[in-house]
Short mmCIF file of C-alpha atoms in Angstrom, two decimals:
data_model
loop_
_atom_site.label_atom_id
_atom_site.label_comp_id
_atom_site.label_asym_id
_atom_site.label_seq_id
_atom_site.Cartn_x
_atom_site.Cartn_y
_atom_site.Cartn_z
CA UNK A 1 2.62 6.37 -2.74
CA UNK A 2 2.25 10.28 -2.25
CA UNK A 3 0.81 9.20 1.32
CA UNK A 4 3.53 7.89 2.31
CA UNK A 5 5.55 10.25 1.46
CA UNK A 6 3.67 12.56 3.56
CA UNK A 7 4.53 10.01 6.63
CA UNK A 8 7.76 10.20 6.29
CA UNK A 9 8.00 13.50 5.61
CA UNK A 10 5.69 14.05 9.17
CA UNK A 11 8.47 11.47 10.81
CA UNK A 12 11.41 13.37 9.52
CA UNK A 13 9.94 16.65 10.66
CA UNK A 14 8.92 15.08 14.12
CA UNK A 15 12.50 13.66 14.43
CA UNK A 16 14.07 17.37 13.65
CA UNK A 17 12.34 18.82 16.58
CA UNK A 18 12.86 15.92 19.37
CA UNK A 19 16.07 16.20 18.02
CA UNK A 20 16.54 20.22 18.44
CA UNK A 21 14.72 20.12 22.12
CA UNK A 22 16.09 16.64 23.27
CA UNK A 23 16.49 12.98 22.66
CA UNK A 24 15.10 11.88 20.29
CA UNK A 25 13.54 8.39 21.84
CA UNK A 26 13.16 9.24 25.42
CA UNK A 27 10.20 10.50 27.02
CA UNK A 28 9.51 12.14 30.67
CA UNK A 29 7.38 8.89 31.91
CA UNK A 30 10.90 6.94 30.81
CA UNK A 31 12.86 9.74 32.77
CA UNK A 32 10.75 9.57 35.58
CA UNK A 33 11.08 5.36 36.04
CA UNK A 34 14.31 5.63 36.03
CA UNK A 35 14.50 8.54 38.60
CA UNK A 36 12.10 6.35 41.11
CA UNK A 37 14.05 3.77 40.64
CA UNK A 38 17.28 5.11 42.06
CA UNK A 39 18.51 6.52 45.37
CA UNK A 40 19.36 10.53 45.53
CA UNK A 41 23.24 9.37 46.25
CA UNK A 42 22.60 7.00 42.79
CA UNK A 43 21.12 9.54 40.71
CA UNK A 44 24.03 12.04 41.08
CA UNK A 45 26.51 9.24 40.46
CA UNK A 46 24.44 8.88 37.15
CA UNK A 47 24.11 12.81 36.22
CA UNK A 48 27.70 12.81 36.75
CA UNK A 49 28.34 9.91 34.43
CA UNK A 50 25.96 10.73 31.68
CA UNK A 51 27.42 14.24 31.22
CA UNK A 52 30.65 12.44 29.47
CA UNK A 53 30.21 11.08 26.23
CA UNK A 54 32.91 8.56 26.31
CA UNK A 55 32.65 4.75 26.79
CA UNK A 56 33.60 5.17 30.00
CA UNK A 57 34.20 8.24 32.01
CA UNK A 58 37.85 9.57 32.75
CA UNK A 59 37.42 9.73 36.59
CA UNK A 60 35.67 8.48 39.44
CA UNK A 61 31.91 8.69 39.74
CA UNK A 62 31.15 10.12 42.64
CA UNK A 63 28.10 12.53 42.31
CA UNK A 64 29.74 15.03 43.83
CA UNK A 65 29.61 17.75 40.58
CA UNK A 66 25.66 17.93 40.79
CA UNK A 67 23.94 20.46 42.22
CA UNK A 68 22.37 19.52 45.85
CA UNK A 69 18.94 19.62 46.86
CA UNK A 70 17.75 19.07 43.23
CA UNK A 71 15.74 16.22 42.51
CA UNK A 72 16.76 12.98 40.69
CA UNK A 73 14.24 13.82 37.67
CA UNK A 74 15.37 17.31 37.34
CA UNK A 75 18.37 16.05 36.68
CA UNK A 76 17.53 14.19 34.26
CA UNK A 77 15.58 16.48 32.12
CA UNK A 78 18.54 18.53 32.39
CA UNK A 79 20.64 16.24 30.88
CA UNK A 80 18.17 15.39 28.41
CA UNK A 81 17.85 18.83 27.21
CA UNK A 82 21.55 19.76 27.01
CA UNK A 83 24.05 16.89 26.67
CA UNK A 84 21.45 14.31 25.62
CA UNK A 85 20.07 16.86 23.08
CA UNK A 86 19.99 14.45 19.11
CA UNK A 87 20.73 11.22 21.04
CA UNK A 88 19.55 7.99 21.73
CA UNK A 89 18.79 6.53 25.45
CA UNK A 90 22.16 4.10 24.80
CA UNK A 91 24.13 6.64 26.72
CA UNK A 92 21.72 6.48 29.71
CA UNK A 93 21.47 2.90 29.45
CA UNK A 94 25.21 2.14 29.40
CA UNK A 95 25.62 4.35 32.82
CA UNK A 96 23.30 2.61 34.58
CA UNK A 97 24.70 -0.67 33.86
CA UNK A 98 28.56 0.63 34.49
CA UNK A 99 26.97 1.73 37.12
CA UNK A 100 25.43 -1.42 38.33
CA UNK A 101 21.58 -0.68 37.74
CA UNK A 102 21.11 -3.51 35.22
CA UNK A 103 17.42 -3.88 36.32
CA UNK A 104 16.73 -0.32 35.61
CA UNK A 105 18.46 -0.57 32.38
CA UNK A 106 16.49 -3.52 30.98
CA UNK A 107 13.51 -1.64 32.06
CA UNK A 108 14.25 1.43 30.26
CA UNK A 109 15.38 -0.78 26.92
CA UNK A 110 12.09 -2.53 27.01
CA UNK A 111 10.38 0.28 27.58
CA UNK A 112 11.84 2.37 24.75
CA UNK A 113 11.89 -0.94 22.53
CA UNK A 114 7.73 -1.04 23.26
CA UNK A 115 7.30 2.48 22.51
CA UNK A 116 9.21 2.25 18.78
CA UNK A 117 6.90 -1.05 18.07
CA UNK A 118 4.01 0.75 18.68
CA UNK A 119 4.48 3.64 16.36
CA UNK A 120 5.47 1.42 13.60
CA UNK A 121 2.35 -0.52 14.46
CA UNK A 122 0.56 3.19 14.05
CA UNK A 123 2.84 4.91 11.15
CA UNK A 124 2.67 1.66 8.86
CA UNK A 125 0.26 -1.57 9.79
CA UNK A 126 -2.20 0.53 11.33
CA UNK A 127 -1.80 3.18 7.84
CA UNK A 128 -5.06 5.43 8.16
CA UNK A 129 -4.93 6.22 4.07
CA UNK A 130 -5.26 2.36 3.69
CA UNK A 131 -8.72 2.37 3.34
CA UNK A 132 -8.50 5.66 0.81
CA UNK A 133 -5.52 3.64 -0.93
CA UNK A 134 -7.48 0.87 -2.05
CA UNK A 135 -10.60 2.48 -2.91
CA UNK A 136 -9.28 5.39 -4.71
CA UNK A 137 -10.02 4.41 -8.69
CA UNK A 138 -7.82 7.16 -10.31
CA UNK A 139 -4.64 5.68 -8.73
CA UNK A 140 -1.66 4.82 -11.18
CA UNK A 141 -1.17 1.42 -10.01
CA UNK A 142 -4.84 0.10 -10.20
CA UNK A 143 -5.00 1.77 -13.99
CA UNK A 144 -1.73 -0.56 -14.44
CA UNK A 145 -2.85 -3.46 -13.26
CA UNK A 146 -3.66 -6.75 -15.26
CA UNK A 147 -7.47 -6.63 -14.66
CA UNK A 148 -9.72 -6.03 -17.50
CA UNK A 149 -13.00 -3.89 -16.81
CA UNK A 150 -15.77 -4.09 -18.93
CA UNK A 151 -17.79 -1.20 -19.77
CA UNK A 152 -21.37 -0.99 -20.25
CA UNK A 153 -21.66 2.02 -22.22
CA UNK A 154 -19.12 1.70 -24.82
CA UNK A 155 -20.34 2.95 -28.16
CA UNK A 156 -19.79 1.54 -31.27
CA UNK A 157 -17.62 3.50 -34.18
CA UNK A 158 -18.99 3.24 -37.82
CA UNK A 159 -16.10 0.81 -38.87
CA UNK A 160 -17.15 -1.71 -36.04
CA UNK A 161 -20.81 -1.04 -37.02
CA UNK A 162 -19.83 -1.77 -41.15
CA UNK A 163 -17.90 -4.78 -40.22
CA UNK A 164 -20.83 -6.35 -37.94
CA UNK A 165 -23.19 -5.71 -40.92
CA UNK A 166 -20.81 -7.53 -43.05
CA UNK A 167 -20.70 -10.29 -41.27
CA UNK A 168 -24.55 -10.57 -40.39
CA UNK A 169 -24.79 -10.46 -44.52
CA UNK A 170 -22.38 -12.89 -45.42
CA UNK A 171 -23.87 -15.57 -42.62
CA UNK A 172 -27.44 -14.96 -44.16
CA UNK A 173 -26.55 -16.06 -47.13
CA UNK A 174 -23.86 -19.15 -46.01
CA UNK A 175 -27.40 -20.11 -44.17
CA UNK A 176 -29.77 -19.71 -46.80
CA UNK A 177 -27.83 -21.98 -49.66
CA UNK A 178 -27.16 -24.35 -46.74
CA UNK A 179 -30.85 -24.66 -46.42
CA UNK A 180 -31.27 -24.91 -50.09
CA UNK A 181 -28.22 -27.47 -50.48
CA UNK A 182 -30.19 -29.49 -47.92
CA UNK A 183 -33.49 -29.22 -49.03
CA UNK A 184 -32.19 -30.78 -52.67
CA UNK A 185 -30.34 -32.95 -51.03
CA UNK A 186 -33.05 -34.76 -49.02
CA UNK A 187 -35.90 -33.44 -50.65
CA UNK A 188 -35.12 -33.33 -54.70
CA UNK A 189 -39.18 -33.04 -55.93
CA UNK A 190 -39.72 -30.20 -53.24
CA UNK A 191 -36.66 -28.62 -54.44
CA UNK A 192 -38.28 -29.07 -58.16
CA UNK A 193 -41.09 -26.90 -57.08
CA UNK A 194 -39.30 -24.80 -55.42
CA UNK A 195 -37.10 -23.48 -58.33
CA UNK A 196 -39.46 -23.73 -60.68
CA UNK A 197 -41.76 -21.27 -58.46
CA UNK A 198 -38.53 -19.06 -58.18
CA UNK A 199 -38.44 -18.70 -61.22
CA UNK A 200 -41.87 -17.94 -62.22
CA UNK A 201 -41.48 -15.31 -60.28
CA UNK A 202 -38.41 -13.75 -60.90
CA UNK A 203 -39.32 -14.37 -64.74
CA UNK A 204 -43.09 -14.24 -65.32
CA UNK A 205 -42.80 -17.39 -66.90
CA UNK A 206 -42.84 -21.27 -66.55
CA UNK A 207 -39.46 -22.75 -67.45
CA UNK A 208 -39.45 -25.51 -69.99
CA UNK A 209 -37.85 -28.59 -69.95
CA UNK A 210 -34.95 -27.40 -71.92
CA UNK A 211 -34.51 -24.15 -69.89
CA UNK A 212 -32.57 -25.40 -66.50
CA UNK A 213 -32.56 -22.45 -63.57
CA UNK A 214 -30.19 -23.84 -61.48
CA UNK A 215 -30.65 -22.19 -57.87
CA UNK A 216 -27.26 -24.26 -56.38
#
């Protein structure tokens, strides 16, 4: 997330200058289309118009305000550095379709359209800390996230150690009578011998008949 923060933050700053110098979504190759596309008589006409900020201007457009013997682009980047200074191309775009130049007008709207595509495309599908995103193990989100990772080199503590010997104990000994509970089960004179060797040895001694050493 702090990434993107510091794309928008580099938008917002790049939108404050455009903003302070010009429009802020027109460039000079749009400026210069337009200005190719129009006669010197047509141009004025459109300087005139695009100096008024109204829906429609208050008098007659007839290019006869603008400066002579300036060129159709200059006049453009003059308006697009003074009155057009924080505003959109819809201004320039309305004119020339007042003004009759619908061709030009779809041209500049699918030009400008284009251009705002592509830096989307650039800013946000094309995101160059994508790669740093998903590979970047100390990020809050994969910590948070449902998956499980197993370590290796976990030690044991000395409770976990205590209850593991515990257990190993208690299962010897479930095993051992099981064997023995088996053994006199299926094999009683084996299991004669067998406790009465136990407990010779445990005692020194033979048992007699009327001494029983139950093992089970």
């Amino acid at each position: 997330m702090f990434e993107y923060w510091i794309i928008l933050v580099f938008c917002q700053l790049t939108l404050q200058l455009n903003i302070y110098f010009a429009t802020f979504d027109i460039n000079d190759l749009q400026l210069q289309m337009v200005a190719d596309n129009l006669k010197v008589d047509e141009c004025r006409k459109l300087s005139e118009s695009i100096h008024e900020n109204g829906f429609k201007p208050h008098h007659l457009i007839a290019g006869d305000s603008e400066p002579t013997g300036v060129s159709c682009l200059r006049l453009l980047r003059h308006w697009n550095t003074h009155e057009g200074k924080g505003q959109s191309f819809h201004l320039l775009e309305l004119r020339l379709r007042q003004l009759g130049h619908n061709e030009v007008a779809d041209r500049l709207a699918i030009s400008i359209a284009d251009e705002k595509v592509e830096e989307v495309r650039h800013t946000f599908l094309n995101d160059p800390f994508r790669s740093n995103i998903l590979n970047n193990t100390s990020n809050p989100q994969h910590q948070s996230s449902g998956r499980i990772h197993s370590s290796t080199n976990a030690k044991w503590t000395g409770f976990e150690l205590f209850q593991a010997s515990i257990f190993l104990t208690v299962a010897s000994i479930f095993l051992f009578f099981t064997c023995l509970f088996l053994v006199r089960l299926l094999l009683p004179d084996s299991f004669t011998r067998m406790r009465h060797s136990l407990y010779e040895i445990m005692l020194g001694r033979k048992p007699g008949d009327e001494q029983l050493f139950f093992v089970i």
